[in-house]
mmCIF file of C-alpha atoms in Angstrom:
data_model
loop_
_atom_site.group_PDB
_atom_site.id
_atom_site.type_symbol
_atom_site.label_atom_id
_atom_site.label_comp_id
_atom_site.label_asym_id
_atom_site.label_seq_id
_atom_site.Cartn_x
_atom_site.Cartn_y
_atom_site.Cartn_z
ATOM 1 C CA UNK A 1 -54.202 -101.422 119.902
ATOM 2 C CA UNK A 2 -51.456 -104.426 119.613
ATOM 3 C CA UNK A 3 -51.917 -107.473 121.818
ATOM 4 C CA UNK A 4 -48.993 -109.446 123.350
ATOM 5 C CA UNK A 5 -48.711 -112.796 124.441
ATOM 6 C CA UNK A 6 -45.531 -111.340 126.225
ATOM 7 C CA UNK A 7 -47.474 -109.528 129.020
ATOM 8 C CA UNK A 8 -47.099 -110.475 132.379
ATOM 9 C CA UNK A 9 -49.604 -109.967 135.066
ATOM 10 C CA UNK A 10 -48.385 -107.817 138.169
ATOM 11 C CA UNK A 11 -48.722 -109.860 141.316
ATOM 12 C CA UNK A 12 -51.381 -109.029 143.979
ATOM 13 C CA UNK A 13 -48.574 -109.199 146.776
ATOM 14 C CA UNK A 14 -47.946 -105.983 148.731
ATOM 15 C CA UNK A 15 -44.234 -106.080 148.838
ATOM 16 C CA UNK A 16 -41.782 -105.735 145.768
ATOM 17 C CA UNK A 17 -40.512 -108.925 143.934
ATOM 18 C CA UNK A 18 -37.268 -108.425 142.281
ATOM 19 C CA UNK A 19 -35.761 -110.675 139.811
ATOM 20 C CA UNK A 20 -32.862 -109.733 137.671
ATOM 21 C CA UNK A 21 -35.369 -108.359 134.802
ATOM 22 C CA UNK A 22 -38.713 -107.739 136.597
ATOM 23 C CA UNK A 23 -39.855 -105.754 139.356
ATOM 24 C CA UNK A 24 -43.416 -105.751 140.547
ATOM 25 C CA UNK A 25 -45.273 -103.863 143.311
ATOM 26 C CA UNK A 26 -49.016 -103.158 144.382
ATOM 27 C CA UNK A 27 -49.916 -99.573 145.249
ATOM 28 C CA UNK A 28 -53.060 -98.586 147.041
ATOM 29 C CA UNK A 29 -55.883 -96.245 145.181
ATOM 30 C CA UNK A 30 -54.528 -93.057 146.613
ATOM 31 C CA UNK A 31 -53.730 -89.827 145.206
ATOM 32 C CA UNK A 32 -50.009 -90.409 145.899
ATOM 33 C CA UNK A 33 -49.825 -93.710 144.061
ATOM 34 C CA UNK A 34 -48.535 -92.343 140.763
ATOM 35 C CA UNK A 35 -45.710 -90.316 142.176
ATOM 36 C CA UNK A 36 -44.800 -93.428 144.484
ATOM 37 C CA UNK A 37 -44.996 -95.437 140.872
ATOM 38 C CA UNK A 38 -42.539 -92.817 139.291
ATOM 39 C CA UNK A 39 -40.200 -92.834 142.384
ATOM 40 C CA UNK A 40 -39.801 -96.811 142.240
ATOM 41 C CA UNK A 41 -39.560 -97.008 138.593
ATOM 42 C CA UNK A 42 -36.845 -94.145 138.518
ATOM 43 C CA UNK A 43 -34.715 -96.309 141.066
ATOM 44 C CA UNK A 44 -34.952 -99.390 139.521
ATOM 45 C CA UNK A 45 -34.249 -98.118 136.228
ATOM 46 C CA UNK A 46 -31.203 -96.378 137.504
ATOM 47 C CA UNK A 47 -30.034 -99.543 139.157
ATOM 48 C CA UNK A 48 -30.501 -101.455 135.677
ATOM 49 C CA UNK A 49 -28.560 -98.652 134.101
ATOM 50 C CA UNK A 50 -30.923 -97.735 131.596
ATOM 51 C CA UNK A 51 -30.501 -94.121 129.985
ATOM 52 C CA UNK A 52 -31.891 -91.101 131.751
ATOM 53 C CA UNK A 53 -34.193 -90.643 128.516
ATOM 54 C CA UNK A 54 -35.489 -94.284 128.863
ATOM 55 C CA UNK A 55 -36.344 -93.841 132.596
ATOM 56 C CA UNK A 56 -38.032 -90.209 132.008
ATOM 57 C CA UNK A 57 -40.246 -91.873 129.412
ATOM 58 C CA UNK A 58 -41.491 -94.824 131.566
ATOM 59 C CA UNK A 59 -42.044 -92.710 134.480
ATOM 60 C CA UNK A 60 -44.064 -90.500 132.593
ATOM 61 C CA UNK A 61 -46.067 -93.720 130.984
ATOM 62 C CA UNK A 62 -46.577 -95.379 134.429
ATOM 63 C CA UNK A 63 -47.729 -92.225 136.006
ATOM 64 C CA UNK A 64 -50.471 -92.341 133.082
ATOM 65 C CA UNK A 65 -51.511 -95.732 133.352
ATOM 66 C CA UNK A 66 -51.800 -95.490 137.134
ATOM 67 C CA UNK A 67 -53.505 -92.418 137.142
ATOM 68 C CA UNK A 68 -56.055 -93.794 134.507
ATOM 69 C CA UNK A 69 -56.588 -96.989 136.282
ATOM 70 C CA UNK A 70 -57.428 -95.000 139.513
ATOM 71 C CA UNK A 71 -59.557 -92.589 137.694
ATOM 72 C CA UNK A 72 -61.429 -94.897 135.583
ATOM 73 C CA UNK A 73 -61.695 -97.972 137.674
ATOM 74 C CA UNK A 74 -63.252 -98.793 141.134
ATOM 75 C CA UNK A 75 -59.846 -100.802 141.835
ATOM 76 C CA UNK A 76 -58.848 -100.484 145.423
ATOM 77 C CA UNK A 77 -55.077 -101.455 144.673
ATOM 78 C CA UNK A 78 -52.938 -101.272 141.211
ATOM 79 C CA UNK A 79 -50.620 -103.687 140.119
ATOM 80 C CA UNK A 80 -47.077 -102.211 138.642
ATOM 81 C CA UNK A 81 -44.661 -103.964 136.835
ATOM 82 C CA UNK A 82 -41.796 -102.848 135.057
ATOM 83 C CA UNK A 83 -39.608 -105.195 132.700
ATOM 84 C CA UNK A 84 -36.669 -105.585 130.671
ATOM 85 C CA UNK A 85 -37.626 -107.235 127.185
ATOM 86 C CA UNK A 86 -34.073 -107.131 125.149
ATOM 87 C CA UNK A 87 -34.211 -103.552 123.970
ATOM 88 C CA UNK A 88 -37.354 -102.359 125.265
ATOM 89 C CA UNK A 89 -38.831 -101.697 128.850
ATOM 90 C CA UNK A 90 -42.248 -102.688 129.543
ATOM 91 C CA UNK A 91 -44.954 -101.021 131.759
ATOM 92 C CA UNK A 92 -47.798 -102.588 132.887
ATOM 93 C CA UNK A 93 -50.656 -101.511 135.333
ATOM 94 C CA UNK A 94 -53.512 -103.859 136.456
ATOM 95 C CA UNK A 95 -56.583 -102.892 137.734
ATOM 96 C CA UNK A 96 -60.439 -103.969 138.291
ATOM 97 C CA UNK A 97 -62.752 -103.212 135.432
ATOM 98 C CA UNK A 98 -62.861 -103.844 131.803
ATOM 99 C CA UNK A 99 -60.211 -101.424 130.806
ATOM 100 C CA UNK A 100 -60.005 -99.049 127.535
ATOM 101 C CA UNK A 101 -62.506 -100.426 124.944
ATOM 102 C CA UNK A 102 -61.456 -98.348 121.971
ATOM 103 C CA UNK A 103 -58.306 -96.496 120.932
ATOM 104 C CA UNK A 104 -57.506 -93.397 122.540
ATOM 105 C CA UNK A 105 -58.638 -89.838 120.707
ATOM 106 C CA UNK A 106 -56.886 -86.735 121.155
ATOM 107 C CA UNK A 107 -58.446 -84.252 123.597
ATOM 108 C CA UNK A 108 -59.684 -81.126 122.368
ATOM 109 C CA UNK A 109 -57.810 -77.981 123.086
ATOM 110 C CA UNK A 110 -60.108 -76.966 126.226
ATOM 111 C CA UNK A 111 -60.098 -80.395 127.517
ATOM 112 C CA UNK A 112 -58.648 -80.531 131.131
ATOM 113 C CA UNK A 113 -57.968 -84.260 130.741
ATOM 114 C CA UNK A 114 -58.138 -87.205 128.036
ATOM 115 C CA UNK A 115 -54.386 -87.004 126.969
ATOM 116 C CA UNK A 116 -53.072 -90.026 129.103
ATOM 117 C CA UNK A 117 -53.412 -93.163 126.664
ATOM 118 C CA UNK A 118 -52.852 -90.761 123.740
ATOM 119 C CA UNK A 119 -49.487 -89.820 125.122
ATOM 120 C CA UNK A 120 -48.865 -93.740 125.716
ATOM 121 C CA UNK A 121 -49.713 -94.126 122.475
ATOM 122 C CA UNK A 122 -47.190 -91.720 121.247
ATOM 123 C CA UNK A 123 -44.414 -92.817 123.302
ATOM 124 C CA UNK A 124 -44.803 -96.619 123.107
ATOM 125 C CA UNK A 125 -43.289 -98.685 120.361
ATOM 126 C CA UNK A 126 -46.287 -100.803 121.179
ATOM 127 C CA UNK A 127 -48.927 -101.051 123.944
ATOM 128 C CA UNK A 128 -52.130 -103.048 124.634
ATOM 129 C CA UNK A 129 -54.917 -104.369 126.933
ATOM 130 C CA UNK A 130 -55.561 -107.524 127.936
ATOM 131 C CA UNK A 131 -57.435 -109.509 130.741
ATOM 132 C CA UNK A 132 -55.790 -109.759 133.883
ATOM 133 C CA UNK A 133 -55.297 -113.411 135.075
ATOM 134 C CA UNK A 134 -58.388 -115.253 136.436
ATOM 135 C CA UNK A 135 -60.745 -112.774 134.514
ATOM 136 C CA UNK A 136 -61.061 -109.985 137.349
ATOM 137 C CA UNK A 137 -59.763 -106.731 136.025
ATOM 138 C CA UNK A 138 -57.451 -105.779 133.001
ATOM 139 C CA UNK A 139 -53.590 -105.109 132.275
ATOM 140 C CA UNK A 140 -52.667 -102.255 130.156
ATOM 141 C CA UNK A 141 -49.024 -102.481 129.178
ATOM 142 C CA UNK A 142 -46.446 -100.313 127.105
ATOM 143 C CA UNK A 143 -43.189 -101.450 125.572
ATOM 144 C CA UNK A 144 -40.701 -98.651 125.219
ATOM 145 C CA UNK A 145 -37.402 -98.518 123.501
ATOM 146 C CA UNK A 146 -34.475 -98.337 125.315
ATOM 147 C CA UNK A 147 -32.917 -94.888 124.306
ATOM 148 C CA UNK A 148 -29.100 -95.074 123.130
ATOM 149 C CA UNK A 149 -26.591 -93.954 125.519
ATOM 150 C CA UNK A 150 -26.047 -90.672 125.724
ATOM 151 C CA UNK A 151 -22.125 -90.059 124.293
ATOM 152 C CA UNK A 152 -19.768 -87.525 122.907
ATOM 153 C CA UNK A 153 -21.474 -85.682 119.699
ATOM 154 C CA UNK A 154 -19.554 -86.680 116.706
#
């Protein structure tokens, strides 16, 4: 796993906080939260005019991180953050609990789950886990490369 001093803690407020390069929001621990996170990510990345491939990847990674937070922690809410960092998009999810303690391993053929962090690892340029500000919980983040714009075939 990689760790970064650039990871930012999503806020605990219940409204979206929008800056030129970052949006943060908090969702309840509900079955619909991963879908809501995908909708917000899709809308924001469209506003930032990122390529569709980048948006699709960011939505998948955010969905996996939110799902993991809801499945593996006792969080009542999850904090989500989307941030542009040069040629990267950072996706981060904050929740209660210690977070993943070891690198992911591939799920078996018959396993119905267990592929979330493995997918994140495969799609991200770098990802990591850090303690949440104040020591309550953790943040899992992933930096995704911004895909080149689709252009005419050469």
